[in-house]
Short mmCIF file of C-alpha atoms and ligand atoms in Angstrom, two decimals:
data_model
loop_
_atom_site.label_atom_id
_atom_site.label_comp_id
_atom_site.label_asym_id
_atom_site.label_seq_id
_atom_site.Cartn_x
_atom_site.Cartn_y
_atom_site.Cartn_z
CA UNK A 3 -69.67 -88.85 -81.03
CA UNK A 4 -70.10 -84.77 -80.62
CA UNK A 5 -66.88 -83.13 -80.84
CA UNK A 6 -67.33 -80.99 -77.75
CA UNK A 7 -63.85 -79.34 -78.36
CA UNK A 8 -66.01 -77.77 -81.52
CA UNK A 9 -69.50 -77.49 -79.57
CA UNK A 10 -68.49 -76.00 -76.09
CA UNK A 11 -65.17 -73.57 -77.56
CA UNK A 12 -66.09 -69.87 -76.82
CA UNK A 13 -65.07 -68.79 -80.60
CA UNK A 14 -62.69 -65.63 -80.28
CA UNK A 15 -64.44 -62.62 -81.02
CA UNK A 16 -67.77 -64.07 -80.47
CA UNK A 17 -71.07 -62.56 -78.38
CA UNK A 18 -71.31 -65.03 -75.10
CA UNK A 19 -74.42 -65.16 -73.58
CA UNK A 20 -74.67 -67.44 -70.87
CA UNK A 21 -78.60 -67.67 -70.49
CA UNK A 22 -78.51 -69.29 -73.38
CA UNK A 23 -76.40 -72.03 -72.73
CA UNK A 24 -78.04 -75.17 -70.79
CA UNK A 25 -75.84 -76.09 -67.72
CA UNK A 26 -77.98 -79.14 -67.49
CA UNK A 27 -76.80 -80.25 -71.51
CA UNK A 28 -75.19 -83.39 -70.82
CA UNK A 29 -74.67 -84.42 -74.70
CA UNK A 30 -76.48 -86.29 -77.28
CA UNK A 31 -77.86 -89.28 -76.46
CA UNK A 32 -75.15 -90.55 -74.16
CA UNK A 33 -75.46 -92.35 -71.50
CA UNK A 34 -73.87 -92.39 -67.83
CA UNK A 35 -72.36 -96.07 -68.55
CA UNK A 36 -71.25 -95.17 -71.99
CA UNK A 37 -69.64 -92.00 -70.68
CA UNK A 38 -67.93 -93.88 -67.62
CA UNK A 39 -66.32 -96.09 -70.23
CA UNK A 40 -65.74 -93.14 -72.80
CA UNK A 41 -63.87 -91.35 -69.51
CA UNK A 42 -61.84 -94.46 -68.99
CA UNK A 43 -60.16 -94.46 -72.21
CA UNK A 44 -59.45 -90.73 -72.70
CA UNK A 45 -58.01 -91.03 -68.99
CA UNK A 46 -55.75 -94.24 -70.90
CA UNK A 47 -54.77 -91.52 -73.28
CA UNK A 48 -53.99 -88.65 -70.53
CA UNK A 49 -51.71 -90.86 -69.37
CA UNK A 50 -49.61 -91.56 -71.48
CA UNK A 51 -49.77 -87.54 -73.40
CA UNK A 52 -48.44 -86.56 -70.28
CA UNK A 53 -45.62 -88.83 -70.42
CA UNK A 54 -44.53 -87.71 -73.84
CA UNK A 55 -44.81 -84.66 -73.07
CA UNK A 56 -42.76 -85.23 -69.64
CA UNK A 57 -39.92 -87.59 -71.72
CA UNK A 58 -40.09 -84.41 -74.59
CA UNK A 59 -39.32 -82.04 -71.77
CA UNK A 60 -39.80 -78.89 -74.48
CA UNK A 61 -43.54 -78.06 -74.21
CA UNK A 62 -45.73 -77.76 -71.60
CA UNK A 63 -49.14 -77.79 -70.94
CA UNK A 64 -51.72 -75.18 -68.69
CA UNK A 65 -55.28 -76.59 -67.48
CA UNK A 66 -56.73 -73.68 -66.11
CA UNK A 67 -60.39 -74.65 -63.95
CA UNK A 68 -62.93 -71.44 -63.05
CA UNK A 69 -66.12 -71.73 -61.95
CA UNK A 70 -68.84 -70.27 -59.49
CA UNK A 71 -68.45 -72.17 -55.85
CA UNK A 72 -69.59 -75.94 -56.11
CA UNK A 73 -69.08 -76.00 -59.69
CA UNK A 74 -66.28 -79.09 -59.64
CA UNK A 75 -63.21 -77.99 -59.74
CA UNK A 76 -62.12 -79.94 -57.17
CA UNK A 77 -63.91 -82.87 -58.60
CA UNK A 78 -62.65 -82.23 -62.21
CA UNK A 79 -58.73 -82.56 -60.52
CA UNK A 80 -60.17 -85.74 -58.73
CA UNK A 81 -61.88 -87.83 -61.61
CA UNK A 82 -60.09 -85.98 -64.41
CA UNK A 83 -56.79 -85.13 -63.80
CA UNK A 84 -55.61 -87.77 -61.71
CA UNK A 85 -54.87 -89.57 -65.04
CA UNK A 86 -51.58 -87.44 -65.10
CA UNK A 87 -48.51 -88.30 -63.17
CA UNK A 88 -47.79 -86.40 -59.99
CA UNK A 89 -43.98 -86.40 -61.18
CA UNK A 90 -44.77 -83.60 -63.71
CA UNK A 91 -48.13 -82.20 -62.72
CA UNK A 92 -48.63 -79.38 -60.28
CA UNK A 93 -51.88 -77.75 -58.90
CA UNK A 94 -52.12 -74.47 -57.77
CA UNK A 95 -55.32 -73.74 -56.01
CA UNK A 96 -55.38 -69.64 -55.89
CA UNK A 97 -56.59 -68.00 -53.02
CA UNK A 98 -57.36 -65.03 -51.34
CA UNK A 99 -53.87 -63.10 -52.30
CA UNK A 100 -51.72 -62.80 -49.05
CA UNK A 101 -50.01 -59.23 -48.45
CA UNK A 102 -46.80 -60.22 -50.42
CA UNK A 103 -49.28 -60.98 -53.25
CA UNK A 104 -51.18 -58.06 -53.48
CA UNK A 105 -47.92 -56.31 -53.26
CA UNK A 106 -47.33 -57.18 -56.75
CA UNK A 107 -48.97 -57.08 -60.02
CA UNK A 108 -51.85 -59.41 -60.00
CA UNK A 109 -50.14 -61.78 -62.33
CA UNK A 110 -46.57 -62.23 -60.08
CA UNK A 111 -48.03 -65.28 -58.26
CA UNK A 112 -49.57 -67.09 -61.28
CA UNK A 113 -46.40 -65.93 -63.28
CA UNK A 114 -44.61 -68.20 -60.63
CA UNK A 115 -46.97 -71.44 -60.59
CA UNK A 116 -47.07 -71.72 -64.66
CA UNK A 117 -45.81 -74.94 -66.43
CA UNK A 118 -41.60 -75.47 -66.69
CA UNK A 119 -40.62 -77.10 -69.74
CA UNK A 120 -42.59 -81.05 -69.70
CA UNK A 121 -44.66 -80.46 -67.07
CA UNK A 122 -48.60 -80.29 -66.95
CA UNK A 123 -49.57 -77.09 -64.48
CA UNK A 124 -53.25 -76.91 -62.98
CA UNK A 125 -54.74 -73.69 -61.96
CA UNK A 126 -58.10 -73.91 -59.70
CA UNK A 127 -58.76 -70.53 -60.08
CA UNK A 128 -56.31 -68.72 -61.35
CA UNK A 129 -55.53 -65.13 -62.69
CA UNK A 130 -59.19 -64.78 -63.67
CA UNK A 131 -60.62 -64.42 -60.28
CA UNK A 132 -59.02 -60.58 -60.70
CA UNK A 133 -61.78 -60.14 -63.49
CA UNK A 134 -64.02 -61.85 -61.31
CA UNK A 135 -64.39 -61.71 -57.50
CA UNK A 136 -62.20 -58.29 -58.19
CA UNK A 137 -64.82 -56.70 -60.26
CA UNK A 138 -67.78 -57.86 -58.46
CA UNK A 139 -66.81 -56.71 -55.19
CA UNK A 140 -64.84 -54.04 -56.54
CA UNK A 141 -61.71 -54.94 -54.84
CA UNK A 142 -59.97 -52.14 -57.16
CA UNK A 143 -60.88 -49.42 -59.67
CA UNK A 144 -63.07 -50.40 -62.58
CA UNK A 145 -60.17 -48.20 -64.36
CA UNK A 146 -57.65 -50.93 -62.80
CA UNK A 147 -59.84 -54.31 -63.77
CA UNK A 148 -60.81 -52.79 -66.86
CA UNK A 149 -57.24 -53.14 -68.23
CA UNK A 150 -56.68 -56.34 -67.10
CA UNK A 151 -58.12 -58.92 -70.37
CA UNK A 152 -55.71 -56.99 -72.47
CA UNK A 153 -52.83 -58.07 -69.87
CA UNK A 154 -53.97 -61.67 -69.32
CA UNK A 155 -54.76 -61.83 -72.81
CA UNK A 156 -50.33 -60.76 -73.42
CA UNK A 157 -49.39 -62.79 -70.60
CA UNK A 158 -51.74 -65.99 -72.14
CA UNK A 159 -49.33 -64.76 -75.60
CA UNK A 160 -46.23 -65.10 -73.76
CA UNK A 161 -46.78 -68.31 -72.36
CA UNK A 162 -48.15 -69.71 -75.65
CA UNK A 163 -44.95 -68.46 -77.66
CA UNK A 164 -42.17 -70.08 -74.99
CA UNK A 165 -44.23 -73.28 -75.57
CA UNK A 166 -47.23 -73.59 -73.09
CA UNK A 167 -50.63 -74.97 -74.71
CA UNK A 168 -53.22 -73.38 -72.85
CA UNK A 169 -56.74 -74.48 -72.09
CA UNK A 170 -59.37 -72.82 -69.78
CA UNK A 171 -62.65 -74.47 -68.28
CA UNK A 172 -65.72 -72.81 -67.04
CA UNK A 173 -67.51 -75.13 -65.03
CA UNK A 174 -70.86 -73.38 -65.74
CA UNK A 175 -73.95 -74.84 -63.12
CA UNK A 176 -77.41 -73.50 -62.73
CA UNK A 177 -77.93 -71.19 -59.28
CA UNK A 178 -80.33 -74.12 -58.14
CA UNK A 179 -77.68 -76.68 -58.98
CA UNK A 180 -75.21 -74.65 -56.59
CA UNK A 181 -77.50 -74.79 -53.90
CA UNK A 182 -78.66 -78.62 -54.19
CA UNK A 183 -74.64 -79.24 -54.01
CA UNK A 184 -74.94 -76.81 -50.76
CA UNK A 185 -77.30 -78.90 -49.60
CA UNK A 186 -75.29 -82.02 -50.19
CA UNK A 187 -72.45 -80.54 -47.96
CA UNK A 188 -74.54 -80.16 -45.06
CA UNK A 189 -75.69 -84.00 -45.21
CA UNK A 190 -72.46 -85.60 -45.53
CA UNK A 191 -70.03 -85.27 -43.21
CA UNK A 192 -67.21 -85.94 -45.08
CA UNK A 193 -67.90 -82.25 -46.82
CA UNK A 194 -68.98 -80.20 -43.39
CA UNK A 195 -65.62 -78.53 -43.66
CA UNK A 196 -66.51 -77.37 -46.77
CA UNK A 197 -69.75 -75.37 -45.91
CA UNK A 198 -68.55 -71.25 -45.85
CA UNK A 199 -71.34 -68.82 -45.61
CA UNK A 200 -69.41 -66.76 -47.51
CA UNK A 201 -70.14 -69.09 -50.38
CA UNK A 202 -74.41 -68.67 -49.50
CA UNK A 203 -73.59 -64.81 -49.40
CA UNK A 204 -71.92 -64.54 -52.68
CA UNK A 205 -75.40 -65.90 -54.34
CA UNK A 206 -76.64 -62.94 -54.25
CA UNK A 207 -74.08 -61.59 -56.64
CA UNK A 208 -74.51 -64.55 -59.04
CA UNK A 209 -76.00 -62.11 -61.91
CA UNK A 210 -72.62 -59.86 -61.02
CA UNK A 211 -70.74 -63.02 -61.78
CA UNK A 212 -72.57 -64.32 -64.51
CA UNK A 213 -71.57 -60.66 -66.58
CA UNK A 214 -68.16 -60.89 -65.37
CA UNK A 215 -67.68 -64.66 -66.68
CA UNK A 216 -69.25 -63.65 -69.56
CA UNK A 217 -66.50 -60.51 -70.47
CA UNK A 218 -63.82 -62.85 -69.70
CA UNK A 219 -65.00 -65.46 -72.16
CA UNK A 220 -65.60 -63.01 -74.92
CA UNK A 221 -62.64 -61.13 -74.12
CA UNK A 222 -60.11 -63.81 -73.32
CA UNK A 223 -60.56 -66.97 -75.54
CA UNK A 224 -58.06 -67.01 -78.13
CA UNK A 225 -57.08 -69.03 -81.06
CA UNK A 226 -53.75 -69.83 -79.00
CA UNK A 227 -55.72 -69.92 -75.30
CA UNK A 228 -59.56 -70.89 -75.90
CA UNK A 229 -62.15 -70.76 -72.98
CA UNK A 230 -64.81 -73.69 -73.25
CA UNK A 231 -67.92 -73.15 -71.48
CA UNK A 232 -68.63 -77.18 -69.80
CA UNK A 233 -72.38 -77.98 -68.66
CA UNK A 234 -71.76 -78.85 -65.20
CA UNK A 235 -74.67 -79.66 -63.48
CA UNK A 236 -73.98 -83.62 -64.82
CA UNK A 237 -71.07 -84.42 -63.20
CA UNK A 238 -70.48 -87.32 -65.36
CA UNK A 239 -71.17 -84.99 -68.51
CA UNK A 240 -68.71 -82.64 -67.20
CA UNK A 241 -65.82 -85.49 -67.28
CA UNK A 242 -66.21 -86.61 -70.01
CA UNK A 243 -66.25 -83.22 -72.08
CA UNK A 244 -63.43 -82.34 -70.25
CA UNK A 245 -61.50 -85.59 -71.16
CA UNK A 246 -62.44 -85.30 -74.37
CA UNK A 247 -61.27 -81.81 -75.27
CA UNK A 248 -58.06 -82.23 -73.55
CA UNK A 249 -57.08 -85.55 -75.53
CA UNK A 250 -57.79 -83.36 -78.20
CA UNK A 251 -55.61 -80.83 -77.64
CA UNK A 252 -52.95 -83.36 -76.44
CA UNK A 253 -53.69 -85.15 -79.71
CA UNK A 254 -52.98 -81.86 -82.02
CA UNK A 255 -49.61 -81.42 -80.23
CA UNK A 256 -48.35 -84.38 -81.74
CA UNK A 257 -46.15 -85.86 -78.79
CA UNK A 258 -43.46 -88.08 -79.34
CA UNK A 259 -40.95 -89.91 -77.11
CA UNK A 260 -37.54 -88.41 -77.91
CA UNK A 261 -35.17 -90.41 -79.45
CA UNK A 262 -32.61 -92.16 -77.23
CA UNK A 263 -29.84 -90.60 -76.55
CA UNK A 264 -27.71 -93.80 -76.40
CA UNK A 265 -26.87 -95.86 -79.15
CA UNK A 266 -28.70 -99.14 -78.22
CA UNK A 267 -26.98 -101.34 -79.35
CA UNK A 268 -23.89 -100.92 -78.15
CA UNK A 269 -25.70 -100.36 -74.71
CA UNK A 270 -26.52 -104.02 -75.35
CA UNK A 271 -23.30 -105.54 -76.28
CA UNK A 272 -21.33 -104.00 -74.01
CA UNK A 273 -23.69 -104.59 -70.82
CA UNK A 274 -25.84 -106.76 -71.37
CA UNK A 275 -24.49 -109.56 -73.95
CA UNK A 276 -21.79 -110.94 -72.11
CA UNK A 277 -23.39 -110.98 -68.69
CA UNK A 278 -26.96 -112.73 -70.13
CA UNK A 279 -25.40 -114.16 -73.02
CA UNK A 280 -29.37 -112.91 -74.82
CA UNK A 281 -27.84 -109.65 -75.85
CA UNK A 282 -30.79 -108.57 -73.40
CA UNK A 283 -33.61 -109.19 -75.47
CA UNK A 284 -35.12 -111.00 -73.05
CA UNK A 285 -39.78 -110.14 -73.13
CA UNK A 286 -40.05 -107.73 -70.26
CA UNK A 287 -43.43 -107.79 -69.17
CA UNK A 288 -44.83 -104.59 -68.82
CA UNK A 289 -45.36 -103.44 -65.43
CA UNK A 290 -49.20 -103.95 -63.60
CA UNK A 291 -50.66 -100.77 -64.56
CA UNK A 292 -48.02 -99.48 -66.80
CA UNK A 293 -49.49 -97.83 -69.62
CA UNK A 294 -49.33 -99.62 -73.04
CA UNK A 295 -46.86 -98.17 -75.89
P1 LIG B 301 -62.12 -71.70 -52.50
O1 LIG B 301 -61.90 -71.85 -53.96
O2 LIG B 301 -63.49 -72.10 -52.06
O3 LIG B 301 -61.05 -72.32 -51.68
O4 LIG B 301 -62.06 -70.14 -52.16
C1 LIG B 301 -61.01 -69.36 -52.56
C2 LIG B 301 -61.48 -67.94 -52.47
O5 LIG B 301 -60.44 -67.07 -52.85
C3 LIG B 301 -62.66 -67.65 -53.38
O6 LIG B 301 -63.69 -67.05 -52.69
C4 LIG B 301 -62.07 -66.70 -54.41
O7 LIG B 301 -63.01 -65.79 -54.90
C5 LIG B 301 -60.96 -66.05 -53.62
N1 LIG B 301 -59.95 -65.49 -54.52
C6 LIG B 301 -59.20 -66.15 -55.41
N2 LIG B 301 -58.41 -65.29 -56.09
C7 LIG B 301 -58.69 -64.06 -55.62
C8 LIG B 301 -58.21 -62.76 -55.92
N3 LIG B 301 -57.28 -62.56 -56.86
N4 LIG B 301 -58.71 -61.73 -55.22
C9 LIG B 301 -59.63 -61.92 -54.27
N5 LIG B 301 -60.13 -63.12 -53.93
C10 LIG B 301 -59.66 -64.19 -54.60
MG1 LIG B 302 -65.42 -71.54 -51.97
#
């Protein structure tokens, strides 16, 4: 099995071209069925990361999603991260700042929405849209934008030294894939509301984008924060490389359940031994769909 945490990793310092990456990889030799089952398990193992690292309560963890419109963020949070609790995980979908936004610095809002101690924080889009949309449509001074990696790169550093592993997606597609996915939209009615021509105008800034993704990955992928560049136009492929890589990285942080802060058994003499007369050792069964120890 390819270690895509090794394969798709933008290594820091490194040249990041993005015509030469395939959007349409979707691994070696794996198939959908093998990937649907591969996606099960690593979702097994989301699970129960994030309740270590929710019963730790000392780290936390940042997922942050970018990508050009119809790449799958949305469906990433859908087939991906629904795997963590909602007691513990929150998602902050960034938008258009509103006047009290742009009234501060550009990280003030994203400063607000990152992960407290045991909790898992989700960013669709996020802080990098003011490399992005900001410098395409130059929404402020090159001289302003400019400065900007350095500042995400210290506020990444912060985060990472009060305890937040970071890990950042680019949900790369092909220009055709985006507007196949358009296309899809306009068919199903479930996605109508979706359809912005906004979203059909912005195509013709997709080379803008494309050199503005690729400063941001060559600029902002750390040892302590990396980017990983994910070939979306598979959406299966895309799941599973992005299960994989975060079990990973929850993996590597070596969660444990804390130690109880009780002595047990004394909990079970005093309260449970003389009402049950088992010493409350009865089997409990675990719960339907309570994830295995
Ligand atoms: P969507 O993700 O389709 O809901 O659209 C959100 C929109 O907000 C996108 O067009 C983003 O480019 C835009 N957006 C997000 N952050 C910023 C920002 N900091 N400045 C300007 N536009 C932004
Ligand atoms: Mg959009």
């Amino acid at each position: 099995m390819t270690d895509y945490r090794d394969r798709l990793r933008v290594k820091p310092g490194s040249k990041v071209r993005l015509k030469d990456v395939d959007p349409g990889y979707h691994g070696d030799g794996v198939t959908t069925a093998d990937a649907a089952a591969m996606v099960a398990a690593y979702e097994r193992q989301l699970e129960l990361g994030q309740l270590k690292l929710y019963a730790e309560s000392r780290r936390s963890l940042l997922i942050v999603l970018q990508g050009l419109d119809a790449s799958g963020k949305d469906g990433v949070c859908r087939h991906v991260l629904d795997a963590f609790n909602p007691l513990g995980t929150t998602v902050s979908a960034f938008k258009q700042p509103t006047p009290a936004e742009l009234a501060h610095d550009f990280l003030w809002r994203v400063h607000a929405r990152a992960p407290g101690k045991g909790e898992v924080a989700v960013f669709n889009r996020s802080h990098y849209e003011d490399v992005l949309v900001v410098r395409v449509h130059g929404l402020v001074p090159r001289k302003v934008w400019s400065r900007r990696y350095e500042q995400i790169n210290e506020f990444e550093r912060q985060l990472g030294a009060s305890g937040t592993t970071i890990l950042k997606f680019f949900l790369y597609i092909s220009k055709d894939e985006q507007l196949e996915r358009f296309r899809d939209r306009l068919e199903d009615p479930r996605r109508n509301w979706k359809i912005s021509l906004g979203d059909y105008e912005e195509r013709s800034h997709w080379d803008e984008y494309i050199e503005a993704y690729e400063e941001a990955l060559e600029r902002c992928s750390t040892d302590d924060a990396p980017w990983y560049v994910i070939p979306s136009n598979r959406k299966w492929f895309r799941d599973l490389a992005v299960s994989q890589i975060l079990c990973a990285t929850l993996e590597d942080m070596d969660l444990r359940y804390p130690e109880p802060s009780v002595d047990l058994e004394e909990v079970r003499r005093q309260y449970h031994l003389a009402a049950t007369g088992d010493g409350g050792r009865k089997k409990v069964k675990p719960g339907k769909g309570r994830p295995e120890r």
